[in-house]
Amino acid sequence: MERRLSAILAADVVGYSRLMSADEAGTLTALKDVRTSFIDGKIAEHQGRVVKLTGDGILAEFPSVVNAVACAVELQRGIRERNADVPQDRRIEFRIGVNLGDVIVEGADIYGDGVNVAARLEGVAKPGGIAISHSVRDQVGNRLDLVFEDTGEQKLKNIERPIRVYNVSIERVAARNNKGRAPAEERPSIAVLPFNNMSGDSEQEYFSDGITEDIITDLSKVSGLSVVARHTAFTYKNRPLNVQEVGRELGVVYILEGSVRKAGARVRVTGQLINSTNGNHVWADRFDRELTDIFAIQDEITHAIVEQLKVKLHPQERQSIAQAPTDNIEAYTYYLKGRDFLNRRSKRYLQLARQMFAKAVELDPMYARAYAGMADCDSYLYMTYHANIAMDEALATTEKALSLDPNLAEAHASRGVALSAGKRYEEAQVEFEKALSLDPDSYEAHYFYARSNFAQGNVDRAAALFERAAEIKSDDYQVPCLLVAIYRSLGRQQDAKNAARKGVELAERELTLHPEDSRPAQIGSGALFALGEKDRAREWTARALAIDPDDLVAQYNAACNYSLLGDIDAALDLLEQCLPKLGHEKVQWAKYDSDFDPVRSHPRYQKLFERIDKG
């Protein structure tokens, strides 16, 4: 069974039954004409394909969300022009829904949740209009000169979770009038930029990032606001900013920026809300409090914004915002630090992360996210480093997280990782899909789901999931570096070079921030090789081994690099040394890793895998 991430366009004729009753032959002729002479060509022009025709309906698939939305807009504009001289009661008009989601491929057909949501979005679109999901709106960003109306979360028929729906204006008017203001029918739009870490310690970055993310999460719960997603906002981190330019780039009126200074048991948080159309300050405040008041500060900032923008806060939204994942600031701090360590992935940091999450649980035994973090560490250490960890206990930890919060995407993703670690891939897939349905912007779900797919040899699917992970966390060096070899194995050489450039740039930054961490050098060296920088690739490989000479994954990645560099004996020596001691995921990864193509036919390589398979 093949799965992939696709942009789905579903279209249906408005009032089809009425049209058929009035003039069956004429309706069928008109519908066939508009399809063959206009719609099919537009879909092909935007690199899409018609999956199937269903009487009055069309289902099409696109490799790009931007292409799908651009196609939908051109279809609706073109059909409106074609209808200009047609009597109202005889017009062929369409409703269109566009969704980004996982699909199951069976021959030329596709089905699954991604398709179902697109069909339901089409059902709530206005006649002649387009309705899109939150994930689509997020991906389009400011790439198209369009106006999006946020209609809030809606319960769609036969769809388990509420979906945030946006209507797309097909007018050719720019998104702002000559004063630069958003149209009146739009909800207030806001971007929360990463709060600056003013603590004088780069190691405190995790804390300011955590506060920013929590404010974004709280504001996103307010149906009366249109909020730019975390991964889009964080592309502005560590960049010199002009608020008015940022507003234009993101298509938002309001920008929230601020800073965090944490010192001992005290914290100072500043925030300022700016109207990006004129640069005026709408609101600003400074909070000098005990560290234990940080949740109250976040709550006050959220309510201040809602009040200043005169947005109605529904009772259930007020209650949701008030529900912090923990009320223990010390547990919260340990959790944020654990997550920072977890994202570095090397063994020593995974062990440190495990300690941080365990401390958070000790301080707050009801902290679901901390349990999920513990399980992630255990699963990763087991399946990568073959650590002596009982996976039944890791699964029990995920069950604890889910018992505390059944709708926590992190916990479902963690269970997916634990099931993958036990080679229970079909069960893992269900959990990963659940995580993505609850949070389409979950980096962890995409990252670990991608690894699970690659370990099973589903290279195309792994690439699509890694690509989405790279979009969500654009400052992460690891995914672009991992994509280099994956793209190479798929024959996508230009994509491999593009990923390598981005990976090296981000890995260099990480090495500067954390020179004691070998992982940026481990996987960045492969990206350097892809760019033809062989000498630097050797230097980074040597640096990684000097930092972590006994780390098995460092040895594995060095073997990859020596294989690419043509040092066959050195590559095989390291591979023979590390691979039998590594976990099953890494062994499976090696089977599909294009870095080993130069040594794959070597007798030593083949004998190594024969021994491992027998053992």
XYZ file of C-alpha atoms in Angstrom:
615
model
C 0.000 0.000 0.000
C 1.526 3.310 -1.144
C 0.899 6.522 0.783
C 1.940 10.049 -0.024
C 1.291 13.644 0.976
C -0.687 15.455 -1.718
C -2.654 18.597 -2.405
C -6.196 17.532 -3.275
C -8.726 19.600 -5.230
C -12.374 18.520 -5.114
C -14.952 20.318 -7.268
C -18.698 19.860 -7.634
C -21.359 21.543 -9.768
C -23.713 23.864 -7.887
C -27.409 22.857 -8.263
C -26.623 19.912 -10.529
C -29.929 18.140 -9.872
C -31.884 21.293 -10.723
C -29.931 21.796 -13.928
C -30.448 18.179 -14.976
C -34.185 18.367 -14.283
C -34.503 21.505 -16.391
C -32.359 20.361 -19.343
C -30.545 17.054 -19.037
C -28.967 16.977 -22.500
C -27.972 20.641 -22.439
C -26.440 20.341 -18.962
C -24.392 17.282 -19.877
C -23.146 18.976 -23.065
C -22.230 22.187 -21.229
C -20.479 20.269 -18.464
C -18.481 18.176 -20.940
C -17.520 21.316 -22.859
C -16.229 23.222 -19.827
C -14.270 20.188 -18.687
C -12.587 19.373 -21.994
C -12.044 22.901 -23.285
C -11.030 24.582 -20.045
C -10.795 22.619 -16.776
C -8.599 19.717 -17.948
C -6.122 22.113 -19.532
C -5.887 24.309 -16.429
C -5.246 21.313 -14.184
C -2.484 20.048 -16.488
C -1.026 23.563 -16.735
C -0.536 23.547 -12.949
C 1.126 20.075 -12.989
C -1.995 18.413 -11.618
C -3.790 15.297 -12.756
C -7.463 14.442 -12.887
C -7.896 11.423 -10.639
C -11.523 10.777 -11.506
C -14.791 12.316 -12.674
C -17.903 11.534 -10.646
C -20.948 12.723 -12.577
C -20.894 16.393 -11.636
C -17.688 16.156 -9.604
C -13.941 16.324 -10.235
C -11.114 15.045 -8.054
C -7.607 16.232 -8.927
C -4.203 15.770 -7.306
C -1.287 18.234 -7.293
C 2.314 17.869 -6.100
C 2.238 21.450 -4.791
C -0.287 23.240 -2.573
C 0.489 26.548 -4.279
C -0.255 24.991 -7.675
C -3.531 23.543 -6.425
C -4.796 26.859 -5.026
C -3.579 28.836 -8.049
C -5.381 26.364 -10.303
C -8.589 26.607 -8.238
C -8.548 30.408 -8.460
C -7.953 30.410 -12.226
C -10.723 27.849 -12.688
C -13.254 29.927 -10.768
C -12.229 33.156 -12.486
C -12.357 31.545 -15.922
C -15.708 29.856 -15.333
C -17.182 33.155 -14.100
C -16.017 34.855 -17.298
C -17.468 32.049 -19.425
C -20.794 32.441 -17.600
C -21.011 36.199 -18.173
C -23.488 35.866 -21.061
C -25.231 32.710 -19.815
C -28.635 33.065 -18.101
C -28.397 32.612 -14.332
C -30.547 29.474 -14.272
C -28.359 27.715 -16.885
C -24.892 28.536 -15.559
C -22.444 25.760 -14.741
C -20.854 26.899 -11.474
C -18.565 24.963 -9.154
C -17.759 24.815 -5.484
C -14.114 23.889 -4.874
C -12.341 22.534 -1.792
C -8.559 22.192 -1.449
C -6.788 20.198 1.243
C -3.252 19.046 1.997
C -3.247 15.570 3.436
C -2.141 11.982 3.405
C -3.616 9.831 0.637
C -3.604 6.123 -0.080
C -2.715 5.254 -3.671
C -4.355 2.341 -5.425
C -3.560 2.231 -9.120
C -4.586 5.594 -10.557
C -7.033 6.238 -7.719
C -6.465 7.911 -4.368
C -8.510 7.865 -1.216
C -8.211 8.392 2.522
C -8.587 11.206 5.004
C -6.873 13.782 2.785
C -9.451 13.199 0.053
C -12.403 13.094 2.462
C -11.522 16.466 3.968
C -11.153 18.044 0.500
C -14.628 16.755 -0.437
C -16.147 18.165 2.769
C -14.424 21.514 2.223
C -15.979 21.661 -1.223
C -19.361 21.139 0.441
C -18.993 24.249 2.621
C -17.550 26.461 -0.139
C -19.722 29.238 -1.509
C -21.148 28.818 -5.053
C -18.335 29.893 -7.356
C -15.991 29.947 -4.367
C -13.054 28.063 -2.852
C -12.679 26.711 0.694
C -9.298 25.545 1.935
C -7.986 23.927 5.118
C -5.631 25.526 7.637
C -2.716 23.391 6.401
C -3.245 24.720 2.863
C -3.477 28.338 4.055
C -0.256 27.842 5.980
C 1.644 26.458 3.009
C 0.473 29.126 0.586
C 1.625 31.869 2.942
C 2.186 35.024 0.904
C 3.170 33.219 -2.309
C -0.093 34.118 -4.059
C -1.659 37.582 -4.242
C -4.927 36.479 -2.659
C -7.186 37.399 0.234
C -8.129 34.649 2.686
C -11.124 34.870 5.004
C -10.708 32.830 8.186
C -14.119 31.321 9.035
C -12.845 29.576 12.160
C -13.019 25.893 13.047
C -15.927 23.988 11.522
C -17.314 20.526 12.166
C -17.452 18.856 8.761
C -19.662 15.871 8.071
C -18.027 12.513 8.910
C -14.718 14.205 9.797
C -13.735 13.426 13.378
C -11.847 16.604 14.197
C -12.898 20.232 13.630
C -11.189 21.802 10.602
C -10.176 25.450 10.407
C -11.615 26.678 7.100
C -10.598 29.648 4.961
C -12.526 31.096 2.038
C -10.391 32.309 -0.854
C -11.409 35.507 -2.612
C -11.098 35.133 -6.375
C -11.234 38.869 -7.023
C -8.237 40.240 -8.872
C -7.983 43.154 -6.429
C -4.836 43.082 -4.305
C -5.138 42.052 -0.696
C -5.026 45.683 0.495
C -6.484 48.962 -0.637
C -4.409 52.079 -1.167
C -4.069 52.620 2.581
C -2.655 49.133 3.036
C -5.554 47.927 5.199
C -7.067 44.470 5.047
C -10.652 44.186 3.725
C -13.299 44.641 6.399
C -14.655 41.118 6.101
C -11.311 39.588 7.097
C -10.651 38.669 10.693
C -7.748 40.535 12.297
C -4.527 38.872 11.137
C -1.466 38.588 13.346
C 2.032 37.116 13.325
C 3.870 36.411 16.574
C 7.575 36.776 15.850
C 10.121 34.816 17.928
C 10.701 36.638 21.219
C 14.326 37.692 21.651
C 16.378 35.931 24.298
C 17.858 38.750 26.385
C 19.332 36.500 29.093
C 22.883 36.838 27.808
C 23.093 33.053 27.498
C 22.362 31.301 24.199
C 21.514 28.181 26.199
C 18.357 29.989 27.388
C 17.063 30.213 23.803
C 14.799 27.228 24.384
C 12.888 29.212 27.021
C 12.115 32.267 24.868
C 11.185 29.987 21.950
C 8.861 28.004 24.220
C 7.057 31.155 25.357
C 6.643 32.314 21.743
C 5.198 28.959 20.726
C 2.768 28.938 23.637
C 1.475 32.422 22.763
C 1.001 31.341 19.137
C -0.870 28.256 20.336
C -3.154 30.307 22.601
C -3.947 32.910 19.946
C -4.662 30.146 17.413
C -7.459 28.943 19.703
C -9.320 32.243 19.139
C -11.654 31.767 16.162
C -11.881 35.524 15.646
C -8.169 35.799 14.799
C -6.123 34.691 11.794
C -2.734 33.633 13.183
C 0.411 32.880 11.173
C 1.721 29.406 11.997
C 4.766 28.823 14.173
C 7.015 27.526 11.412
C 6.313 30.526 9.191
C 6.858 33.015 12.015
C 10.121 31.346 13.070
C 11.684 31.940 9.645
C 12.219 35.482 10.956
C 14.280 34.340 13.916
C 17.718 35.992 14.187
C 16.956 38.280 11.245
C 17.012 42.099 11.234
C 13.380 43.096 10.954
C 11.322 45.882 9.484
C 7.847 45.327 10.887
C 6.101 46.896 7.903
C 8.005 44.663 5.476
C 7.216 41.586 7.568
C 3.535 42.516 7.527
C 3.573 42.804 3.736
C 5.473 39.525 3.315
C 3.130 37.577 5.594
C -0.046 39.348 4.521
C -0.942 40.333 8.106
C -1.933 43.631 9.677
C -0.601 43.065 13.203
C 2.819 41.965 14.447
C 3.558 40.909 18.021
C 7.206 41.021 19.006
C 8.909 40.896 22.363
C 11.775 39.723 24.523
C 12.435 37.434 27.483
C 15.077 37.882 30.171
C 15.338 35.003 32.636
C 17.590 35.423 35.651
C 17.390 33.069 38.597
C 13.851 33.042 39.963
C 12.864 36.222 38.092
C 11.700 36.797 34.545
C 11.095 39.930 32.513
C 8.880 39.690 29.437
C 8.208 42.619 27.132
C 5.649 42.631 24.357
C 4.513 45.106 21.771
C 1.704 44.852 19.241
C 2.334 46.896 16.101
C 0.081 47.793 13.193
C 2.283 46.855 10.239
C 0.396 49.101 7.809
C 1.573 52.296 9.513
C 4.121 51.183 12.141
C 2.021 52.482 15.036
C 2.116 50.742 18.418
C -1.280 49.347 19.356
C -0.218 47.971 22.731
C 2.961 47.486 24.730
C 3.737 46.259 28.223
C 6.533 44.951 30.416
C 6.126 42.201 32.988
C 8.661 41.913 35.820
C 7.567 38.887 37.787
C 8.574 35.784 39.632
C 9.388 32.954 37.233
C 6.389 31.065 38.614
C 4.130 33.744 37.031
C 5.177 32.956 33.454
C 1.871 31.240 32.607
C -0.078 34.212 33.955
C 2.069 36.526 31.798
C 1.323 34.483 28.664
C -2.375 34.567 29.526
C -2.299 38.342 30.063
C -0.547 38.930 26.728
C -3.125 36.806 24.887
C -6.057 38.591 26.533
C -4.487 42.009 25.913
C -4.258 41.271 22.188
C -7.827 39.973 22.042
C -9.019 43.109 23.838
C -7.009 45.541 21.706
C -8.208 43.946 18.454
C -11.801 43.887 19.757
C -12.171 40.186 19.100
C -14.960 38.221 20.757
C -13.629 35.441 22.962
C -16.083 32.558 23.284
C -16.408 30.823 26.668
C -14.893 27.559 25.408
C -11.965 29.492 23.914
C -11.421 31.341 27.181
C -11.417 28.010 29.013
C -9.036 26.418 26.501
C -6.546 29.280 26.770
C -6.630 29.057 30.564
C -5.695 25.357 30.476
C -1.887 25.318 30.619
C -0.216 21.917 30.024
C 1.267 22.227 33.521
C 1.005 24.740 36.331
C 4.490 23.909 37.600
C 7.022 26.342 36.142
C 9.973 24.160 37.117
C 8.459 21.165 35.305
C 7.755 23.408 32.299
C 11.386 24.580 32.228
C 12.699 21.018 32.426
C 10.326 19.994 29.613
C 11.491 22.807 27.334
C 15.133 21.959 28.031
C 14.428 18.285 27.372
C 12.829 19.082 24.048
C 15.840 21.194 23.083
C 18.191 18.291 23.893
C 15.937 15.747 22.138
C 16.072 17.702 18.886
C 19.882 17.421 18.823
C 19.522 13.597 18.454
C 23.030 12.461 19.461
C 23.304 9.841 22.216
C 24.593 12.087 24.998
C 21.843 14.637 24.340
C 19.150 11.970 24.167
C 20.253 10.740 27.573
C 20.220 14.295 28.930
C 16.785 14.869 27.410
C 15.498 11.712 29.107
C 16.709 13.072 32.449
C 15.013 16.443 31.844
C 11.666 14.863 30.934
C 11.867 12.483 33.903
C 12.496 15.433 36.233
C 9.484 17.243 34.743
C 7.309 14.181 35.419
C 8.655 13.954 38.952
C 7.645 17.575 39.557
C 4.253 17.194 37.837
C 3.039 13.573 37.502
C 0.120 14.840 35.348
C 2.346 16.405 32.652
C 1.367 14.492 29.479
C 3.935 16.134 27.203
C 6.799 15.168 29.506
C 5.729 11.504 29.420
C 5.677 11.678 25.609
C 9.200 13.111 25.646
C 10.461 10.307 27.896
C 9.021 7.712 25.512
C 10.641 9.419 22.498
C 14.059 9.235 24.139
C 13.629 5.587 25.098
C 12.416 4.580 21.631
C 15.152 6.466 19.803
C 17.912 5.128 22.056
C 16.592 1.591 21.586
C 16.086 1.522 17.834
C 19.183 3.569 16.971
C 21.737 2.718 19.662
C 20.335 -0.678 20.667
C 20.191 0.575 24.262
C 19.053 -1.857 26.945
C 15.512 -0.479 27.210
C 12.296 -2.455 27.665
C 9.981 -1.277 24.891
C 6.936 -2.453 26.819
C 7.811 0.221 29.354
C 8.168 2.838 26.620
C 4.737 1.891 25.277
C 3.328 2.113 28.800
C 4.771 5.623 29.055
C 2.945 6.650 25.859
C -0.250 5.130 27.247
C 0.169 7.264 30.368
C 0.560 10.397 28.225
C -2.567 9.522 26.227
C -4.576 8.747 29.354
C -3.775 12.278 30.575
C -4.500 13.928 27.203
C -6.098 11.690 24.517
C -5.932 14.509 21.942
C -2.252 15.327 22.387
C -0.600 14.959 18.986
C 2.846 14.613 20.610
C 1.654 11.564 22.546
C 0.209 9.830 19.464
C 3.460 10.514 17.580
C 5.428 9.113 20.532
C 3.341 5.962 20.469
C 4.023 5.702 16.738
C 7.764 5.886 17.409
C 7.550 3.233 20.139
C 5.547 0.910 17.894
C 8.056 1.450 15.064
C 10.848 0.591 17.477
C 9.071 -2.739 18.013
C 8.650 -3.186 14.220
C 4.866 -2.901 14.589
C 4.713 -0.645 11.562
C 1.022 -0.906 10.687
C -0.008 0.053 14.215
C 2.593 2.814 14.176
C 1.110 4.212 10.963
C -2.299 4.567 12.630
C -0.761 6.557 15.484
C 1.278 8.799 13.197
C -1.798 9.520 11.084
C -3.766 10.348 14.219
C -1.015 12.727 15.326
C -1.053 14.495 11.958
C -4.846 14.774 11.996
C -4.672 16.433 15.432
C -1.752 18.688 14.525
C -0.855 18.975 10.810
C 2.093 21.164 11.841
C 3.728 18.642 14.181
C 7.436 18.467 13.390
C 7.934 15.394 15.574
C 5.141 13.440 13.863
C 6.495 14.179 10.377
C 10.119 13.525 11.351
C 9.591 10.182 13.065
C 6.968 9.053 10.535
C 9.511 9.747 7.802
C 12.161 7.660 9.573
C 9.672 4.830 10.026
C 8.853 4.864 6.318
C 12.494 4.933 5.249
C 13.275 1.967 7.494
C 10.562 0.065 5.602
C 11.929 1.094 2.210
C 9.136 3.595 1.466
C 11.618 6.143 0.180
C 9.166 8.383 -1.728
C 6.874 8.648 1.267
C 9.818 9.317 3.589
C 10.973 12.135 1.301
C 7.536 13.791 1.334
C 7.303 13.618 5.121
C 10.846 14.918 5.617
C 10.085 17.780 3.209
C 7.091 18.788 5.292
C 9.181 18.511 8.484
C 11.759 20.857 6.917
C 9.010 23.380 6.161
C 7.656 23.211 9.705
C 11.061 23.631 11.368
C 13.000 25.620 8.830
C 15.952 26.218 11.189
C 16.677 22.481 11.597
C 19.838 21.348 9.801
C 19.194 17.625 10.184
C 16.303 17.082 7.795
C 17.919 18.830 4.779
C 21.095 16.813 5.395
C 19.135 13.550 5.604
C 17.244 14.441 2.421
C 20.480 14.672 0.418
C 20.969 10.887 0.275
C 17.238 10.266 -0.118
C 16.991 12.605 -3.098
C 20.072 11.001 -4.602
C 18.492 7.543 -4.361
C 15.366 8.911 -6.093
C 17.416 10.448 -8.897
C 16.511 13.988 -7.841
C 20.014 15.410 -8.183
C 19.119 19.110 -8.204
C 16.938 18.688 -5.123
C 19.873 16.915 -3.443
C 22.155 19.899 -4.130
C 19.550 22.393 -2.903
C 19.057 20.404 0.300
C 22.828 20.142 0.758
C 23.279 23.918 0.519
C 20.610 24.545 3.113
C 21.876 21.731 5.339
C 25.476 22.979 5.341
C 24.414 26.550 6.089
C 22.305 25.452 9.065
C 24.858 22.870 10.280
C 27.588 25.529 10.301
C 25.405 27.721 12.491
C 24.740 24.816 14.853
C 28.452 23.995 15.104
C 29.129 27.591 16.070
C 26.423 27.517 18.747
C 27.292 24.022 20.037
C 30.898 23.129 19.131
C 30.767 20.203 21.579
C 28.021 18.472 19.559
C 29.326 16.126 16.865
C 26.048 15.564 15.021
C 26.109 18.699 12.791
C 29.554 17.631 11.565
C 28.435 13.982 11.253
C 25.620 14.565 8.794
C 26.750 17.929 7.444
C 29.853 16.309 5.954
C 27.665 14.261 3.588
C 26.033 17.483 2.428
C 29.471 18.999 1.819
C 30.364 16.031 -0.374
C 27.179 16.593 -2.399
C 28.388 20.148 -3.050
C 31.789 18.870 -4.221
C 33.623 20.154 -1.130
C 35.528 16.940 -0.455
C 38.294 18.436 1.692
C 35.799 20.066 4.035
C 33.791 16.832 4.108
C 36.918 15.020 5.352
C 37.579 17.743 7.931
C 34.033 17.553 9.315
C 34.152 13.750 9.423
C 37.410 13.852 11.383
C 35.957 16.502 13.692
C 32.880 14.359 14.431
C 35.028 11.329 15.288
C 37.338 13.453 17.434
C 34.378 14.743 19.477
C 32.585 11.389 19.780
C 35.033 8.585 18.874
C 32.933 5.897 20.598
C 29.511 7.032 19.382
C 28.180 4.302 17.090
C 26.073 6.665 14.972
C 29.076 8.972 14.540
C 30.986 5.930 13.254
C 28.090 5.013 10.944
C 27.948 8.517 9.471
C 31.726 8.555 9.054
C 31.413 5.256 7.148
C 28.851 6.940 4.880
C 31.237 9.774 4.172
C 34.271 7.567 3.559
C 32.166 5.489 1.166
C 31.263 8.609 -0.821
C 34.875 9.830 -0.737
C 36.104 6.519 -2.150
C 37.899 5.366 1.023
C 36.346 1.918 0.718
C 38.434 0.099 3.333
C 37.954 2.863 5.904
C 34.202 2.841 5.247
C 33.920 -0.924 5.634
C 36.142 -0.988 8.713
C 33.857 1.460 10.489
C 30.692 -0.202 9.233
C 31.835 -3.620 10.460
C 32.674 -2.030 13.790
C 29.422 -0.172 14.421
C 26.554 -1.756 12.488
C 26.248 -5.044 14.447
C 25.920 -2.984 17.649
C 23.357 -0.510 16.334
C 19.588 -0.837 16.614
C 17.387 -2.374 13.945
C 16.257 0.976 12.529
C 19.822 1.953 11.692
C 20.443 -1.445 10.113
C 17.320 -1.036 7.972
C 18.380 2.507 7.144
C 21.748 1.233 5.891
C 19.996 -1.114 3.455
C 18.418 1.841 1.626
C 21.109 4.456 2.232
C 22.449 5.657 -1.117
C 25.674 6.731 0.611
C 26.677 3.056 0.551
C 26.091 2.564 -3.168
C 29.883 2.654 -3.822
C 30.445 -0.305 -1.446
C 27.170 -2.204 -1.820
C 28.593 -4.816 -4.164
C 31.776 -5.322 -2.113
C 32.062 -8.850 -0.626
C 32.784 -7.469 2.852
C 29.589 -5.404 2.776
C 27.480 -8.345 1.643
C 28.984 -10.685 4.246
C 28.344 -8.107 6.956
C 24.628 -8.042 6.196
C 24.498 -11.809 5.905
C 25.909 -12.059 9.451
C 23.508 -9.425 10.780
C 20.466 -11.043 9.110
C 21.399 -14.450 10.531
C 21.943 -13.000 13.991
